[in-house]
Coordinates of C-alpha atoms in Angstrom, one line a residue:
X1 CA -12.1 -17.5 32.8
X2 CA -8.5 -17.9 34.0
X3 CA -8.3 -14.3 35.1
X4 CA -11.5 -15.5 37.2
X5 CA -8.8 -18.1 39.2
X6 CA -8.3 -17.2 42.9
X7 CA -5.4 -15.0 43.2
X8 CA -6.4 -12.6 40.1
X9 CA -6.2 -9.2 40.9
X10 CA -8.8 -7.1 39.2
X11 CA -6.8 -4.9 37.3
X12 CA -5.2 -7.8 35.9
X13 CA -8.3 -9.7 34.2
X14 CA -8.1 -8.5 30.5
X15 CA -8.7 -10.1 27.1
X16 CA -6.3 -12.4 26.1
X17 CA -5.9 -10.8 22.6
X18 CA -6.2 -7.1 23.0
X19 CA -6.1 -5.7 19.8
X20 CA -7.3 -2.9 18.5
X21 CA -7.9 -3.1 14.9
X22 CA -8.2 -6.6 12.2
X23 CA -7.6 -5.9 8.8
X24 CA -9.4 -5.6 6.5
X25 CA -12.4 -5.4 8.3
X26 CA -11.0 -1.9 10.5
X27 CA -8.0 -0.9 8.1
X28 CA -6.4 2.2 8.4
X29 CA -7.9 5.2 6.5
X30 CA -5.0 5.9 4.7
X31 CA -3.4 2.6 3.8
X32 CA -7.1 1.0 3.1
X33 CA -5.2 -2.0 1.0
X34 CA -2.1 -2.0 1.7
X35 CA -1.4 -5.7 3.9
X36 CA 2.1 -5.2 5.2
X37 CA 1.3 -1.8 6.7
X38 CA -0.8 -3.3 8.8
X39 CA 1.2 -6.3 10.1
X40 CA 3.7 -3.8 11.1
X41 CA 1.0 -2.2 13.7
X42 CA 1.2 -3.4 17.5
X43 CA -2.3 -3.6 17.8
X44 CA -3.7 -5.5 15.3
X45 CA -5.7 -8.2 16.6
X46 CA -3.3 -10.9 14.7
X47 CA 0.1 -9.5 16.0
X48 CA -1.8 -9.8 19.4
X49 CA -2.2 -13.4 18.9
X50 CA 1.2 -14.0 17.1
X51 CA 2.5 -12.4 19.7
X52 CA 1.1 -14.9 22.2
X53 CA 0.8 -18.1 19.7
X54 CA 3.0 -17.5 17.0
X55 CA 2.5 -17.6 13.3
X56 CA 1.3 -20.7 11.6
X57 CA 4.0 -22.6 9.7
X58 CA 3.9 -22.9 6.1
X59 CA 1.6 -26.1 6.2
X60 CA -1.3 -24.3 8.0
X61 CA -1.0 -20.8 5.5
X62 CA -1.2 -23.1 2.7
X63 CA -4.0 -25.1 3.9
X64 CA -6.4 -21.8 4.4
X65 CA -8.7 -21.8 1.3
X66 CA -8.0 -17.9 0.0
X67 CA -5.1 -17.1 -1.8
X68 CA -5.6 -13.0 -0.2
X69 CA -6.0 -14.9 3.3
X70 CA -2.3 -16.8 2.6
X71 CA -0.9 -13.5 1.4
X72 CA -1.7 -11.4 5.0
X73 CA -0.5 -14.0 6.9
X74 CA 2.8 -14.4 4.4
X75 CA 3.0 -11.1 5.7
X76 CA 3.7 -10.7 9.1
X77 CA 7.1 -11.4 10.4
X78 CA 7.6 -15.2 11.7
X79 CA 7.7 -15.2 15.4
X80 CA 7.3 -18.6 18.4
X81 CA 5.1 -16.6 20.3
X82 CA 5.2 -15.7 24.1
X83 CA 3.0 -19.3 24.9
X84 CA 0.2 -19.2 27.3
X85 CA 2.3 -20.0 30.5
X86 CA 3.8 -16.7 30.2
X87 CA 0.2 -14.9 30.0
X88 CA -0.7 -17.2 33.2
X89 CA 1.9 -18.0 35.7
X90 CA 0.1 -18.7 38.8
X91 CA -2.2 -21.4 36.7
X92 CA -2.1 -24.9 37.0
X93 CA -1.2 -27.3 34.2
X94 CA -4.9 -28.4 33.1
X95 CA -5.9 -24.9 32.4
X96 CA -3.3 -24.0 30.7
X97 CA -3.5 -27.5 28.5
X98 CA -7.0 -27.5 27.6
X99 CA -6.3 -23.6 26.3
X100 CA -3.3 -24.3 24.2
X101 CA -5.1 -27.3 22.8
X102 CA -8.2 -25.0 22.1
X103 CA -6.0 -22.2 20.9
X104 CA -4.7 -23.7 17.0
X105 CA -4.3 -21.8 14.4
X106 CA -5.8 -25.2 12.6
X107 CA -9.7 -26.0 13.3
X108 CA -8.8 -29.5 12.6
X109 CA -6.3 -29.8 15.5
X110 CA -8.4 -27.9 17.8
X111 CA -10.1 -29.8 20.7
X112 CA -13.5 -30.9 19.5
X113 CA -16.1 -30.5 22.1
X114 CA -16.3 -33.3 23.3
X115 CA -13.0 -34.0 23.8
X116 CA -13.0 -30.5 26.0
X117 CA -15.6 -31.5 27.9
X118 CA -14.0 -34.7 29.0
X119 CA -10.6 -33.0 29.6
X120 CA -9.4 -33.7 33.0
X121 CA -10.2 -29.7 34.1
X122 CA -14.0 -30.3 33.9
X123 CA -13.8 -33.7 35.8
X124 CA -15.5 -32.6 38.8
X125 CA -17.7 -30.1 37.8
X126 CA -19.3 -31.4 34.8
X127 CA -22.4 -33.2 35.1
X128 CA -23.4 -34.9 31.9
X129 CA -27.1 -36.3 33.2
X130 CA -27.8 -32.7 32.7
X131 CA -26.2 -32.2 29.0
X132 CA -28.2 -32.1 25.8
X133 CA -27.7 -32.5 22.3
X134 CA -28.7 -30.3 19.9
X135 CA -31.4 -32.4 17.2
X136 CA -29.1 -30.5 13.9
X137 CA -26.4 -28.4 14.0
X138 CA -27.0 -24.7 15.6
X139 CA -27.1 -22.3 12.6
X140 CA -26.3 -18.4 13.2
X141 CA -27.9 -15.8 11.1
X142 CA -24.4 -13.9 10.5
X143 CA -22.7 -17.4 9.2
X144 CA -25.1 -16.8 6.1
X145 CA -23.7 -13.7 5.1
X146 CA -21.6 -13.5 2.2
X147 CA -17.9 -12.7 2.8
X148 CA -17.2 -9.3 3.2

């Protein structure tokens, strides 16, 4: 949405993560298993957000739940990341905070929803006399699939 802004030339609206391949779900043919070949590789959807984010600190690999999970992301160098001001220097503040608050490598310190939608950025578009609430939590058939 912020290449949407005013002021955005078309050719400059992109993804924000433009990677190319994710091990291991699109690993290289020849190097099927092997992890740190594929940190290595400039467009690896990770390195793209690395690149932007940084990596997690050693609190937030240790926290994930698989040991093969904390072993890729041991793997790729350690890096502060670009920030999101630098992809978006013509935006004002509130955009850029609500997408670095959104943007955690840790779901729990992620804005919740409801905190997003009462961030200052929505303030005078938002019309809650028109929101509803979902009667149970929204289920999607691919969330039932077994890990791959």
């Amino acid at each position: 949405l912020l290449g949407m802004l005013e002021g955005i030339r078309l050719e400059d609206r992109g993804p924000l993560f433009p990677g190319s391949s994710c091990f291991p779900l699109s690993p290289d043919n020849k190097h099927k298993t092997d992890y740190k070949y594929h940190t290595r590789g400039k467009h690896d959807q990770l390195s793209m957000i690395f690149n932007l984010l940084g990596t997690p600190s050693e609190e937030e690999i240790t926290s994930l739940e698989r040991e093969d999970a904390r072993r890729y992301i041991q793997c790729f160098a350690k890096r502060e990341g670009e920030g999101v001001r630098s992809k978006f220097p013509q935006v004002e503040g509130e955009s850029v905070d609500i997408l670095q608050r959104l943007l955690r490598f840790n779901p729990k310190e992620r804005l919740s929803v409801t905190d997003a939608l009462e961030h200052p950025l929505f303030l005078d578009i938002r019309e809650p006399s028109k929101e509803t609430t979902a009667a149970a939590p929204v289920t999607l058939d691919f969330e039932k699939e077994p890990d791959l």
